[in-house]
mmCIF file of C-alpha atoms and ligand atoms in Angstrom:
data_model
loop_
_atom_site.group_PDB
_atom_site.id
_atom_site.type_symbol
_atom_site.label_atom_id
_atom_site.label_comp_id
_atom_site.label_asym_id
_atom_site.label_seq_id
_atom_site.Cartn_x
_atom_site.Cartn_y
_atom_site.Cartn_z
ATOM 1 C CA MET A 11 17.178 13.688 -3.942
ATOM 2 C CA THR A 12 14.511 15.436 -1.541
ATOM 3 C CA ILE A 13 10.826 15.765 -3.644
ATOM 4 C CA LYS A 14 7.597 16.865 -2.562
ATOM 5 C CA ALA A 15 4.679 13.978 -1.757
ATOM 6 C CA PHE A 16 1.414 13.783 -0.123
ATOM 7 C CA ALA A 17 1.355 11.017 2.593
ATOM 8 C CA ALA A 18 -0.491 9.519 5.451
ATOM 9 C CA LEU A 19 1.411 9.278 8.592
ATOM 10 C CA SER A 20 -1.150 7.084 10.215
ATOM 11 C CA PRO A 21 -4.238 5.068 9.552
ATOM 12 C CA SER A 22 -5.943 7.830 11.114
ATOM 13 C CA SER A 23 -4.571 10.816 10.010
ATOM 14 C CA PRO A 24 -5.495 13.428 6.817
ATOM 15 C CA LEU A 25 -3.227 13.256 4.001
ATOM 16 C CA VAL A 26 -0.465 16.124 4.720
ATOM 17 C CA PRO A 27 2.569 17.437 2.434
ATOM 18 C CA PHE A 28 5.489 15.669 3.308
ATOM 19 C CA ASP A 29 9.100 15.281 1.671
ATOM 20 C CA ILE A 30 10.548 12.046 0.250
ATOM 21 C CA GLU A 31 13.784 10.790 -0.789
ATOM 22 C CA ARG A 32 14.098 9.162 -4.215
ATOM 23 C CA ARG A 33 17.012 6.925 -5.110
ATOM 24 C CA SER A 34 19.586 8.018 -7.513
ATOM 25 C CA LEU A 35 19.343 6.475 -10.945
ATOM 26 C CA GLY A 36 20.282 3.034 -11.754
ATOM 27 C CA SER A 37 21.235 1.831 -14.683
ATOM 28 C CA LYS A 38 17.819 0.306 -15.875
ATOM 29 C CA ASP A 39 15.746 3.264 -14.242
ATOM 30 C CA VAL A 40 13.484 5.624 -15.326
ATOM 31 C CA ARG A 41 12.866 8.833 -13.708
ATOM 32 C CA LEU A 42 9.593 10.479 -14.365
ATOM 33 C CA GLU A 43 7.918 13.579 -13.136
ATOM 34 C CA VAL A 44 4.076 12.621 -12.542
ATOM 35 C CA LEU A 45 1.611 14.885 -14.251
ATOM 36 C CA HIS A 46 -1.178 12.712 -12.938
ATOM 37 C CA CYS A 47 -1.930 10.187 -10.743
ATOM 38 C CA GLY A 48 -5.304 8.652 -10.107
ATOM 39 C CA VAL A 49 -7.297 8.043 -7.082
ATOM 40 C CA CYS A 50 -8.064 4.208 -6.622
ATOM 41 C CA HIS A 51 -10.351 2.782 -3.885
ATOM 42 C CA SER A 52 -7.402 0.775 -2.951
ATOM 43 C CA ASP A 53 -5.711 4.017 -1.753
ATOM 44 C CA LEU A 54 -8.384 4.600 0.385
ATOM 45 C CA HIS A 55 -8.541 1.120 1.807
ATOM 46 C CA ALA A 56 -4.661 1.032 2.645
ATOM 47 C CA VAL A 57 -4.387 4.681 3.966
ATOM 48 C CA ARG A 58 -7.257 3.615 6.993
ATOM 49 C CA GLY A 59 -5.588 0.339 7.487
ATOM 50 C CA GLU A 60 -8.361 -1.208 6.331
ATOM 51 C CA TRP A 61 -5.716 -4.017 4.848
ATOM 52 C CA PRO A 62 -3.713 -5.806 7.116
ATOM 53 C CA GLY A 63 0.146 -4.832 7.073
ATOM 54 C CA GLN A 64 0.268 -1.316 6.303
ATOM 55 C CA ARG A 65 3.105 1.026 6.498
ATOM 56 C CA TYR A 66 3.367 4.530 7.338
ATOM 57 C CA PRO A 67 4.199 7.000 6.559
ATOM 58 C CA MET A 68 2.235 5.996 2.960
ATOM 59 C CA VAL A 69 2.532 8.319 -0.197
ATOM 60 C CA PRO A 70 -0.295 6.090 -2.215
ATOM 61 C CA GLY A 71 -0.743 6.628 -5.607
ATOM 62 C CA HIS A 72 -0.543 3.558 -8.159
ATOM 63 C CA GLU A 73 -2.037 5.185 -11.653
ATOM 64 C CA ILE A 74 0.543 7.256 -12.650
ATOM 65 C CA VAL A 75 1.285 9.071 -15.614
ATOM 66 C CA GLY A 76 3.817 11.757 -16.219
ATOM 67 C CA ARG A 77 7.124 12.579 -18.214
ATOM 68 C CA VAL A 78 10.201 11.036 -18.563
ATOM 69 C CA THR A 79 13.116 13.200 -17.065
ATOM 70 C CA HIS A 80 16.177 10.743 -16.792
ATOM 71 C CA VAL A 81 16.879 7.560 -18.006
ATOM 72 C CA GLY A 82 19.974 5.498 -16.650
ATOM 73 C CA ASP A 83 22.429 4.309 -19.308
ATOM 74 C CA GLN A 84 21.285 0.719 -19.782
ATOM 75 C CA VAL A 85 17.756 1.816 -20.422
ATOM 76 C CA ALA A 86 16.614 0.709 -23.721
ATOM 77 C CA ARG A 87 12.544 1.274 -24.037
ATOM 78 C CA HIS A 88 12.089 4.704 -22.726
ATOM 79 C CA GLN A 89 13.753 8.022 -23.850
ATOM 80 C CA VAL A 90 13.506 11.431 -22.350
ATOM 81 C CA GLY A 91 10.304 13.154 -23.406
ATOM 82 C CA ASP A 92 8.439 10.493 -23.276
ATOM 83 C CA LEU A 93 4.702 10.086 -21.833
ATOM 84 C CA VAL A 94 4.301 7.025 -19.758
ATOM 85 C CA GLY A 95 3.113 5.329 -16.911
ATOM 86 C CA VAL A 96 3.322 3.212 -13.397
ATOM 87 C CA GLY A 97 0.566 1.109 -12.295
ATOM 88 C CA CYS A 98 0.941 -0.786 -8.899
ATOM 89 C CA MET A 99 3.839 -2.912 -9.225
ATOM 90 C CA VAL A 100 7.796 -1.615 -9.705
ATOM 91 C CA ASP A 101 9.839 -4.752 -9.034
ATOM 92 C CA SER A 102 9.080 -8.428 -8.446
ATOM 93 C CA ASP A 103 11.871 -11.623 -8.454
ATOM 94 C CA ARG A 104 11.529 -11.914 -12.056
ATOM 95 C CA THR A 105 13.228 -15.606 -11.394
ATOM 96 C CA CYS A 106 10.264 -17.698 -10.139
ATOM 97 C CA PRO A 107 7.995 -19.544 -12.775
ATOM 98 C CA SER A 108 4.901 -16.799 -12.593
ATOM 99 C CA CYS A 109 7.863 -14.198 -13.378
ATOM 100 C CA ARG A 110 9.489 -16.077 -16.240
ATOM 101 C CA ALA A 111 5.724 -16.806 -17.153
ATOM 102 C CA GLY A 112 5.371 -13.205 -17.484
ATOM 103 C CA LEU A 113 2.765 -13.091 -14.897
ATOM 104 C CA GLU A 114 4.529 -10.649 -12.464
ATOM 105 C CA GLN A 115 1.221 -9.597 -10.480
ATOM 106 C CA TYR A 116 1.431 -13.392 -9.292
ATOM 107 C CA CYS A 117 4.937 -13.522 -8.631
ATOM 108 C CA ASP A 118 5.534 -16.493 -5.964
ATOM 109 C CA ASP A 119 7.507 -14.122 -3.787
ATOM 110 C CA GLY A 120 5.297 -11.390 -4.088
ATOM 111 C CA PHE A 121 5.210 -8.221 -6.269
ATOM 112 C CA VAL A 122 6.754 -5.039 -5.076
ATOM 113 C CA ASN A 123 3.848 -2.415 -4.454
ATOM 114 C CA THR A 124 4.296 0.726 -6.529
ATOM 115 C CA TYR A 125 3.787 2.364 -2.467
ATOM 116 C CA GLY A 126 4.003 0.085 0.809
ATOM 117 C CA GLY A 127 6.957 -2.021 -0.324
ATOM 118 C CA HIS A 128 7.308 -5.812 -0.247
ATOM 119 C CA PRO A 129 3.975 -7.529 0.784
ATOM 120 C CA SER A 130 5.950 -9.423 3.665
ATOM 121 C CA GLY A 131 7.469 -6.359 5.106
ATOM 122 C CA ARG A 132 10.954 -6.436 4.175
ATOM 123 C CA GLY A 133 13.026 -4.157 1.844
ATOM 124 C CA GLU A 134 12.461 -0.590 2.033
ATOM 125 C CA ASN A 135 8.714 1.261 2.058
ATOM 126 C CA THR A 136 8.205 2.346 -1.410
ATOM 127 C CA TYR A 137 6.467 5.851 -2.168
ATOM 128 C CA GLY A 138 3.383 6.327 -5.158
ATOM 129 C CA GLY A 139 2.317 8.578 -7.235
ATOM 130 C CA TYR A 140 0.701 11.348 -4.973
ATOM 131 C CA SER A 141 4.128 12.573 -5.201
ATOM 132 C CA ALA A 142 6.552 14.903 -7.807
ATOM 133 C CA ALA A 143 8.620 12.302 -9.096
ATOM 134 C CA VAL A 144 9.108 8.605 -9.366
ATOM 135 C CA VAL A 145 12.141 6.486 -10.132
ATOM 136 C CA VAL A 146 11.603 2.965 -11.459
ATOM 137 C CA ASP A 147 13.182 0.478 -13.471
ATOM 138 C CA GLU A 148 12.606 0.781 -17.117
ATOM 139 C CA HIS A 149 10.608 -3.133 -17.142
ATOM 140 C CA PHE A 150 7.615 -1.561 -14.970
ATOM 141 C CA VAL A 151 7.330 1.554 -16.884
ATOM 142 C CA LEU A 152 4.925 1.430 -19.603
ATOM 143 C CA LYS A 153 4.489 3.437 -23.105
ATOM 144 C CA VAL A 154 1.611 5.751 -23.510
ATOM 145 C CA ALA A 155 0.080 6.527 -26.812
ATOM 146 C CA HIS A 156 -2.356 8.872 -26.409
ATOM 147 C CA PRO A 157 -2.367 12.419 -27.415
ATOM 148 C CA GLU A 158 -1.305 14.318 -24.200
ATOM 149 C CA ARG A 159 -4.375 16.087 -23.749
ATOM 150 C CA ASP A 160 -5.860 12.941 -23.022
ATOM 151 C CA LEU A 161 -3.356 12.005 -20.494
ATOM 152 C CA ALA A 162 -4.923 12.891 -17.160
ATOM 153 C CA ALA A 163 -7.715 10.259 -18.448
ATOM 154 C CA VAL A 164 -4.914 7.824 -19.256
ATOM 155 C CA ALA A 165 -4.047 7.319 -15.690
ATOM 156 C CA PRO A 166 -6.811 5.384 -14.629
ATOM 157 C CA LEU A 167 -5.961 2.682 -16.971
ATOM 158 C CA LEU A 168 -2.789 1.480 -15.223
ATOM 159 C CA CYS A 169 -5.166 0.060 -12.852
ATOM 160 C CA ALA A 170 -8.654 0.392 -12.964
ATOM 161 C CA GLY A 171 -8.496 -0.559 -16.423
ATOM 162 C CA VAL A 172 -5.903 -3.265 -16.216
ATOM 163 C CA THR A 173 -7.468 -5.178 -13.627
ATOM 164 C CA THR A 174 -10.670 -5.251 -15.861
ATOM 165 C CA TRP A 175 -8.742 -6.345 -19.201
ATOM 166 C CA SER A 176 -6.786 -8.747 -17.596
ATOM 167 C CA PRO A 177 -9.881 -11.309 -16.619
ATOM 168 C CA LEU A 178 -11.888 -10.082 -20.353
ATOM 169 C CA ARG A 179 -8.537 -11.513 -21.911
ATOM 170 C CA HIS A 180 -7.893 -13.994 -19.502
ATOM 171 C CA TRP A 181 -11.561 -15.734 -20.264
ATOM 172 C CA LYS A 182 -11.102 -14.728 -24.029
ATOM 173 C CA ILE A 183 -14.512 -12.208 -23.959
ATOM 174 C CA GLY A 184 -15.286 -11.032 -27.423
ATOM 175 C CA PRO A 185 -18.262 -11.262 -29.641
ATOM 176 C CA GLY A 186 -21.019 -13.592 -28.633
ATOM 177 C CA SER A 187 -20.031 -13.422 -24.560
ATOM 178 C CA LYS A 188 -22.345 -11.965 -22.641
ATOM 179 C CA VAL A 189 -20.915 -9.857 -19.449
ATOM 180 C CA GLY A 190 -21.679 -8.681 -16.038
ATOM 181 C CA ILE A 191 -20.011 -5.774 -14.429
ATOM 182 C CA VAL A 192 -21.484 -5.392 -10.801
ATOM 183 C CA GLY A 193 -20.387 -1.993 -9.162
ATOM 184 C CA ILE A 194 -20.099 1.180 -11.191
ATOM 185 C CA GLY A 195 -17.008 2.813 -10.159
ATOM 186 C CA GLY A 196 -13.448 3.286 -10.915
ATOM 187 C CA LEU A 197 -12.858 -0.118 -12.222
ATOM 188 C CA GLY A 198 -16.420 -0.797 -12.862
ATOM 189 C CA HIS A 199 -16.739 2.221 -15.571
ATOM 190 C CA MET A 200 -13.669 0.612 -17.346
ATOM 191 C CA GLY A 201 -15.287 -2.776 -17.387
ATOM 192 C CA VAL A 202 -18.104 -1.540 -18.908
ATOM 193 C CA LYS A 203 -16.001 0.352 -21.551
ATOM 194 C CA LEU A 204 -13.772 -2.285 -22.051
ATOM 195 C CA ALA A 205 -16.138 -5.192 -22.350
ATOM 196 C CA ALA A 206 -18.182 -3.324 -24.945
ATOM 197 C CA ALA A 207 -15.148 -2.704 -26.993
ATOM 198 C CA LEU A 208 -14.444 -6.001 -27.119
ATOM 199 C CA GLY A 209 -17.452 -6.624 -28.819
ATOM 200 C CA ALA A 210 -19.169 -8.570 -25.393
ATOM 201 C CA HIS A 211 -23.285 -7.994 -24.617
ATOM 202 C CA VAL A 212 -22.498 -5.723 -21.269
ATOM 203 C CA VAL A 213 -24.954 -5.863 -18.408
ATOM 204 C CA ALA A 214 -24.298 -3.355 -15.934
ATOM 205 C CA PHE A 215 -25.055 -4.116 -12.135
ATOM 206 C CA THR A 216 -25.501 -1.115 -10.084
ATOM 207 C CA THR A 217 -26.945 -0.033 -6.586
ATOM 208 C CA SER A 218 -27.259 3.348 -7.832
ATOM 209 C CA GLU A 219 -30.720 4.641 -9.714
ATOM 210 C CA SER A 220 -27.915 7.759 -11.066
ATOM 211 C CA LYS A 221 -26.108 5.433 -12.623
ATOM 212 C CA ARG A 222 -28.275 4.082 -14.719
ATOM 213 C CA GLN A 223 -28.608 6.379 -17.712
ATOM 214 C CA ASP A 224 -24.617 6.764 -17.547
ATOM 215 C CA ALA A 225 -24.258 2.750 -17.844
ATOM 216 C CA PHE A 226 -25.815 3.385 -21.223
ATOM 217 C CA PHE A 227 -23.459 5.886 -22.068
ATOM 218 C CA LEU A 228 -20.357 4.032 -20.876
ATOM 219 C CA GLY A 229 -21.391 1.120 -23.158
ATOM 220 C CA ALA A 230 -23.729 -1.109 -21.218
ATOM 221 C CA HIS A 231 -26.341 -2.857 -23.273
ATOM 222 C CA GLU A 232 -28.453 -3.459 -20.118
ATOM 223 C CA VAL A 233 -28.633 -1.891 -16.970
ATOM 224 C CA VAL A 234 -29.816 -3.713 -13.862
ATOM 225 C CA ILE A 235 -30.192 -1.956 -10.377
ATOM 226 C CA SER A 236 -29.245 -4.710 -8.242
ATOM 227 C CA SER A 237 -32.033 -4.084 -5.284
ATOM 228 C CA LYS A 238 -34.570 -4.805 -7.719
ATOM 229 C CA PRO A 239 -35.248 -8.714 -7.837
ATOM 230 C CA ASP A 240 -37.347 -8.547 -10.837
ATOM 231 C CA GLU A 241 -34.707 -6.855 -12.543
ATOM 232 C CA MET A 242 -32.097 -9.023 -11.243
ATOM 233 C CA ALA A 243 -34.421 -12.308 -12.431
ATOM 234 C CA VAL A 244 -34.264 -11.530 -15.942
ATOM 235 C CA HIS A 245 -30.362 -12.395 -16.193
ATOM 236 C CA SER A 246 -30.611 -15.613 -14.767
ATOM 237 C CA ARG A 247 -28.370 -18.261 -16.119
ATOM 238 C CA SER A 248 -27.545 -16.226 -18.955
ATOM 239 C CA LEU A 249 -23.889 -14.549 -18.477
ATOM 240 C CA ASP A 250 -20.628 -16.045 -19.166
ATOM 241 C CA LEU A 251 -18.656 -13.749 -17.124
ATOM 242 C CA ILE A 252 -19.387 -11.686 -14.136
ATOM 243 C CA LEU A 253 -16.939 -9.007 -12.707
ATOM 244 C CA ASP A 254 -17.671 -8.245 -9.355
ATOM 245 C CA THR A 255 -15.751 -4.845 -8.691
ATOM 246 C CA VAL A 256 -17.568 -3.739 -5.505
ATOM 247 C CA ALA A 257 -15.735 -2.251 -2.450
ATOM 248 C CA ALA A 258 -17.426 -3.867 0.206
ATOM 249 C CA SER A 259 -19.178 -7.026 1.284
ATOM 250 C CA HIS A 260 -21.910 -8.650 0.286
ATOM 251 C CA ASP A 261 -23.963 -11.764 -1.450
ATOM 252 C CA LEU A 262 -22.591 -13.437 -3.821
ATOM 253 C CA ASP A 263 -25.200 -16.103 -4.610
ATOM 254 C CA VAL A 264 -27.530 -13.577 -6.210
ATOM 255 C CA TYR A 265 -24.407 -13.562 -8.980
ATOM 256 C CA VAL A 266 -23.662 -17.014 -8.896
ATOM 257 C CA ALA A 267 -26.764 -17.682 -9.821
ATOM 258 C CA MET A 268 -26.581 -15.317 -12.847
ATOM 259 C CA LEU A 269 -24.045 -17.264 -14.625
ATOM 260 C CA LYS A 270 -24.426 -19.791 -17.225
ATOM 261 C CA VAL A 271 -23.212 -23.569 -16.946
ATOM 262 C CA ASP A 272 -19.040 -22.932 -16.502
ATOM 263 C CA GLY A 273 -19.330 -19.324 -16.254
ATOM 264 C CA VAL A 274 -16.954 -17.819 -13.763
ATOM 265 C CA LEU A 275 -17.842 -15.105 -11.236
ATOM 266 C CA VAL A 276 -14.470 -13.095 -10.690
ATOM 267 C CA LEU A 277 -13.826 -11.251 -8.028
ATOM 268 C CA ASN A 278 -11.866 -7.534 -8.552
ATOM 269 C CA GLY A 279 -13.008 -5.693 -5.399
ATOM 270 C CA VAL A 280 -10.778 -6.359 -2.187
ATOM 271 C CA PRO A 281 -13.303 -5.157 0.753
ATOM 272 C CA GLU A 282 -12.279 -4.880 4.379
ATOM 273 C CA ASN A 283 -14.753 -7.344 5.706
ATOM 274 C CA PRO A 284 -14.907 -10.682 3.206
ATOM 275 C CA HIS A 285 -18.089 -11.820 1.565
ATOM 276 C CA PRO A 286 -20.162 -13.966 3.369
ATOM 277 C CA SER A 287 -19.258 -17.594 2.529
ATOM 278 C CA PRO A 288 -21.215 -18.552 -0.973
ATOM 279 C CA ALA A 289 -23.760 -21.138 -1.147
ATOM 280 C CA ILE A 290 -22.854 -24.620 -2.818
ATOM 281 C CA TYR A 291 -25.956 -25.167 -4.248
ATOM 282 C CA PRO A 292 -25.652 -22.536 -7.128
ATOM 283 C CA LEU A 293 -22.458 -23.438 -7.999
ATOM 284 C CA LEU A 294 -22.746 -27.001 -8.428
ATOM 285 C CA THR A 295 -26.041 -26.802 -10.494
ATOM 286 C CA GLY A 296 -23.943 -25.377 -13.154
ATOM 287 C CA ARG A 297 -20.347 -26.144 -12.511
ATOM 288 C CA ARG A 298 -20.150 -22.328 -11.707
ATOM 289 C CA SER A 299 -16.574 -21.057 -10.654
ATOM 290 C CA ILE A 300 -15.649 -18.242 -8.340
ATOM 291 C CA SER A 301 -11.940 -16.675 -8.945
ATOM 292 C CA GLY A 302 -10.554 -13.894 -8.210
ATOM 293 C CA SER A 303 -8.059 -11.999 -10.304
ATOM 294 C CA ALA A 304 -5.395 -9.265 -9.418
ATOM 295 C CA ILE A 305 -4.514 -6.285 -11.878
ATOM 296 C CA GLY A 306 -2.763 -7.482 -14.481
ATOM 297 C CA ASN A 307 0.988 -8.396 -15.671
ATOM 298 C CA ILE A 308 3.300 -5.662 -17.939
ATOM 299 C CA THR A 309 2.337 -7.161 -21.332
ATOM 300 C CA GLU A 310 -1.189 -7.116 -20.414
ATOM 301 C CA THR A 311 -1.244 -3.208 -19.385
ATOM 302 C CA GLN A 312 0.680 -2.378 -22.425
ATOM 303 C CA GLU A 313 -1.647 -4.304 -24.362
ATOM 304 C CA LEU A 314 -4.499 -2.145 -22.800
ATOM 305 C CA LEU A 315 -2.728 1.163 -23.230
ATOM 306 C CA ASP A 316 -2.440 0.421 -27.048
ATOM 307 C CA PHE A 317 -5.807 -1.133 -27.597
ATOM 308 C CA CYS A 318 -7.088 1.945 -25.577
ATOM 309 C CA ALA A 319 -5.307 4.560 -27.808
ATOM 310 C CA ARG A 320 -6.293 3.058 -30.865
ATOM 311 C CA GLU A 321 -9.867 2.873 -30.021
ATOM 312 C CA ASN A 322 -9.842 6.137 -28.196
ATOM 313 C CA ILE A 323 -10.713 4.468 -24.814
ATOM 314 C CA ILE A 324 -10.226 6.911 -21.710
ATOM 315 C CA ALA A 325 -11.509 6.747 -18.232
ATOM 316 C CA ASP A 326 -14.136 9.192 -17.290
ATOM 317 C CA ILE A 327 -12.540 11.669 -14.628
ATOM 318 C CA GLU A 328 -13.189 14.468 -12.196
ATOM 319 C CA PRO A 329 -9.445 16.542 -11.929
ATOM 320 C CA ILE A 330 -8.609 17.504 -8.676
ATOM 321 C CA SER A 331 -5.823 19.254 -6.281
ATOM 322 C CA MET A 332 -3.612 17.640 -4.679
ATOM 323 C CA HIS A 333 -5.611 19.601 -1.583
ATOM 324 C CA GLU A 334 -8.968 17.942 -2.114
ATOM 325 C CA ILE A 335 -7.668 14.658 -1.726
ATOM 326 C CA ASP A 336 -9.443 14.353 1.782
ATOM 327 C CA THR A 337 -12.816 15.176 0.568
ATOM 328 C CA ALA A 338 -12.228 13.053 -2.805
ATOM 329 C CA PHE A 339 -12.085 9.809 -0.122
ATOM 330 C CA GLU A 340 -14.997 10.902 1.753
ATOM 331 C CA ARG A 341 -17.073 11.197 -1.499
ATOM 332 C CA MET A 342 -15.614 7.759 -2.879
ATOM 333 C CA LEU A 343 -16.498 6.303 0.209
ATOM 334 C CA HIS A 344 -20.157 7.264 -0.652
ATOM 335 C CA GLY A 345 -19.893 6.246 -4.349
ATOM 336 C CA ASP A 346 -19.766 10.014 -5.599
ATOM 337 C CA VAL A 347 -17.205 10.067 -7.996
ATOM 338 C CA LYS A 348 -18.075 9.493 -11.689
ATOM 339 C CA TYR A 349 -16.066 7.684 -12.250
ATOM 340 C CA ARG A 350 -12.482 8.377 -11.436
ATOM 341 C CA PHE A 351 -10.978 11.324 -8.907
ATOM 342 C CA VAL A 352 -7.622 12.155 -10.924
ATOM 343 C CA ILE A 353 -4.581 14.883 -9.236
ATOM 344 C CA ASP A 354 -3.554 17.406 -11.113
ATOM 345 C CA MET A 355 -0.085 16.642 -9.838
ATOM 346 C CA THR A 356 1.090 20.602 -10.836
ATOM 347 C CA THR A 357 -1.047 21.260 -7.444
ATOM 348 C CA LEU A 358 1.087 19.568 -5.359
HETATM 349 P P1 NAP B 406 -15.297 2.553 -6.142
HETATM 350 O O1 NAP B 406 -14.912 3.949 -7.330
HETATM 351 O O2 NAP B 406 -15.327 3.446 -4.923
HETATM 352 O O3 NAP B 406 -16.047 1.954 -7.044
HETATM 353 C C1 NAP B 406 -16.352 0.927 -6.095
HETATM 354 C C2 NAP B 406 -18.390 0.240 -6.843
HETATM 355 O O4 NAP B 406 -18.878 -0.496 -6.047
HETATM 356 C C3 NAP B 406 -19.133 1.973 -6.243
HETATM 357 O O5 NAP B 406 -19.027 2.614 -7.001
HETATM 358 C C4 NAP B 406 -20.367 1.097 -6.431
HETATM 359 O O6 NAP B 406 -20.803 1.339 -7.086
HETATM 360 C C5 NAP B 406 -19.905 0.051 -5.399
HETATM 361 N N1 NAP B 406 -20.656 -0.424 -4.190
HETATM 362 C C6 NAP B 406 -21.716 -0.686 -3.558
HETATM 363 N N2 NAP B 406 -21.835 -0.959 -2.598
HETATM 364 C C7 NAP B 406 -21.218 -0.386 -1.798
HETATM 365 C C8 NAP B 406 -20.675 0.099 -1.090
HETATM 366 N N3 NAP B 406 -21.429 -0.343 0.223
HETATM 367 N N4 NAP B 406 -19.399 0.703 -0.702
HETATM 368 C C9 NAP B 406 -18.529 0.905 -1.589
HETATM 369 N N5 NAP B 406 -18.826 0.561 -3.017
HETATM 370 C C10 NAP B 406 -19.957 0.109 -3.135
HETATM 371 O O7 NAP B 406 -13.613 1.760 -6.242
HETATM 372 P P2 NAP B 406 -12.600 1.063 -7.115
HETATM 373 O O8 NAP B 406 -11.650 1.714 -7.530
HETATM 374 O O9 NAP B 406 -13.480 0.798 -8.447
HETATM 375 O O10 NAP B 406 -12.419 0.057 -6.703
HETATM 376 C C11 NAP B 406 -12.976 -1.105 -6.052
HETATM 377 C C12 NAP B 406 -12.675 -2.732 -5.342
HETATM 378 O O11 NAP B 406 -11.641 -2.754 -6.195
HETATM 379 C C13 NAP B 406 -12.336 -1.965 -4.191
HETATM 380 O O12 NAP B 406 -11.983 -3.003 -3.209
HETATM 381 C C14 NAP B 406 -10.167 -1.483 -4.313
HETATM 382 O O13 NAP B 406 -9.746 -2.212 -3.435
HETATM 383 C C15 NAP B 406 -10.314 -2.971 -5.330
HETATM 384 N N6 NAP B 406 -9.174 -3.249 -6.450
HETATM 385 C C16 NAP B 406 -8.776 -4.254 -6.437
HETATM 386 C C17 NAP B 406 -7.744 -4.741 -7.725
HETATM 387 C C18 NAP B 406 -7.714 -5.808 -7.983
HETATM 388 O O14 NAP B 406 -6.242 -5.846 -8.604
HETATM 389 N N7 NAP B 406 -8.203 -6.876 -7.941
HETATM 390 C C19 NAP B 406 -7.061 -3.661 -8.364
HETATM 391 C C20 NAP B 406 -7.913 -2.161 -8.023
HETATM 392 C C21 NAP B 406 -8.895 -2.147 -6.875
HETATM 393 P P3 NAP B 406 -22.208 1.516 -7.773
HETATM 394 O O15 NAP B 406 -22.632 2.767 -6.909
HETATM 395 O O16 NAP B 406 -22.558 1.067 -9.366
HETATM 396 O O17 NAP B 406 -23.235 0.101 -6.923
HETATM 397 ZN ZN1 ZN B 407 -5.762 0.609 -8.131
#
C-alpha cells in the first residue's frame, strides 16, 4: 500500500514529500495511523549523515504514537482503535542471549531500526514515523494509557523518555540517590522529570542560562550552569549517577570528578565526533566508571509508559506541522527547543 511520508533523499537535501510502500499485514502485524511523531536529535544526526552507514531515501521518526487501524489474525496484544506507540526498534533476532534476556536493544545481531533498517545494511530499508502509517510486529508496539488529549506529549516517551528511564532503573535510582542530568534538551528534560519522580535528588547541568528556571519547574532540586567553575565545584565527589545527554563532543573529566566512589557516568548522547579520551586519574581515585546506554527494552518501555500515565508525566513539547521540519532541525541544532518538537501528522 502506498502512503505519504517525508524523506531526506541525501545527507544534504531538505526533507521532501515522498511516497512509500508499507508491507501488507502479516499475521502478527499491527498497522497504525501515525497521529504524532516526536523529533529526536538522532533524526537530525541521521538525516545529515553525521553517523556512518545511513541509508537514503530516509524517512525518520521513532517517537511514534497513533491509533491501531488493522491487526493480523494472530495479534493478541492490540485491538483496532487502541492508542499505541512505536519507538526506535521494529524487530530483533529474538533468539540470541540478549533477546532471550529481554534486552532487544542489545540484540547480538543488532536490532532493526524503525528507520534505516538493519545496522549491517542487509535486508530492506525501513521507514519511520514521518509518515501516515506504520506496520509493525505486535511485540514492538506499546500500549498507551494516557488520556487522548495528551497523546502528542506522550510521543517523546518512546525514545527520549525510555533512553533516560532505562539507566535510572538499571542503576536503581530512588530516594536517597543523587543524580546529575547533563544537557537539558529532549532527553535531558525527561531525565530530570523521571529522576525526580523516582524520588532522587536531581542536579541539572546546562550550558543555557535561559533554562535555569525551567529546570526547577521540570523537577530539578539544583541547577548548575556548566560553564561556571564555582557552581560546578559545589558537586565534587557527590553524585551517584550522571546521565550525559549532550549531542556534541565535550570534556568528560569534569563530570567524572563529580561522581562519588563507585559512581557512574552514563553516556546517552551520540555526538558526531567522539568525546576527548577521559583522563585515568579521576576514574581510579574513586573506582568510578563511564558506561553507555541505548534506549531501553520493550518491557521497560511499557513500564515507563504505564508509570508516566499513573504519575501524570508527559513531555514538554512544541507542536509543529510536517512542513516546518527543516526549521525545527535548525532550531534544534542551536539548542532552541523547549523541549521537544512533535509533528502533528495530520499536516502531512
Ligand atoms: P537535544 O534536544 O538537541 O538536546 C541536546 C542538549 O545538549 C541541548 O539541549 C543542550 O542542552 C546540550 N548541548 C550542549 N552543548 C551542545 C552543543 N554544542 N550541541 C548540541 N547540544 C548541546 O537532543 P536530544 O534529542 O535530547 O538527543 C541528545 C543526544 O542523545 C543526541 O546525540 C542523540 O542522538 C542521542 N540519543 C541517544 C539515544 C540512546 O539510545 N543512547 C537515544 C536518543 C537520542 P543545554 O542547553 O542544557 O546545555
Ligand atoms: Zn531518539
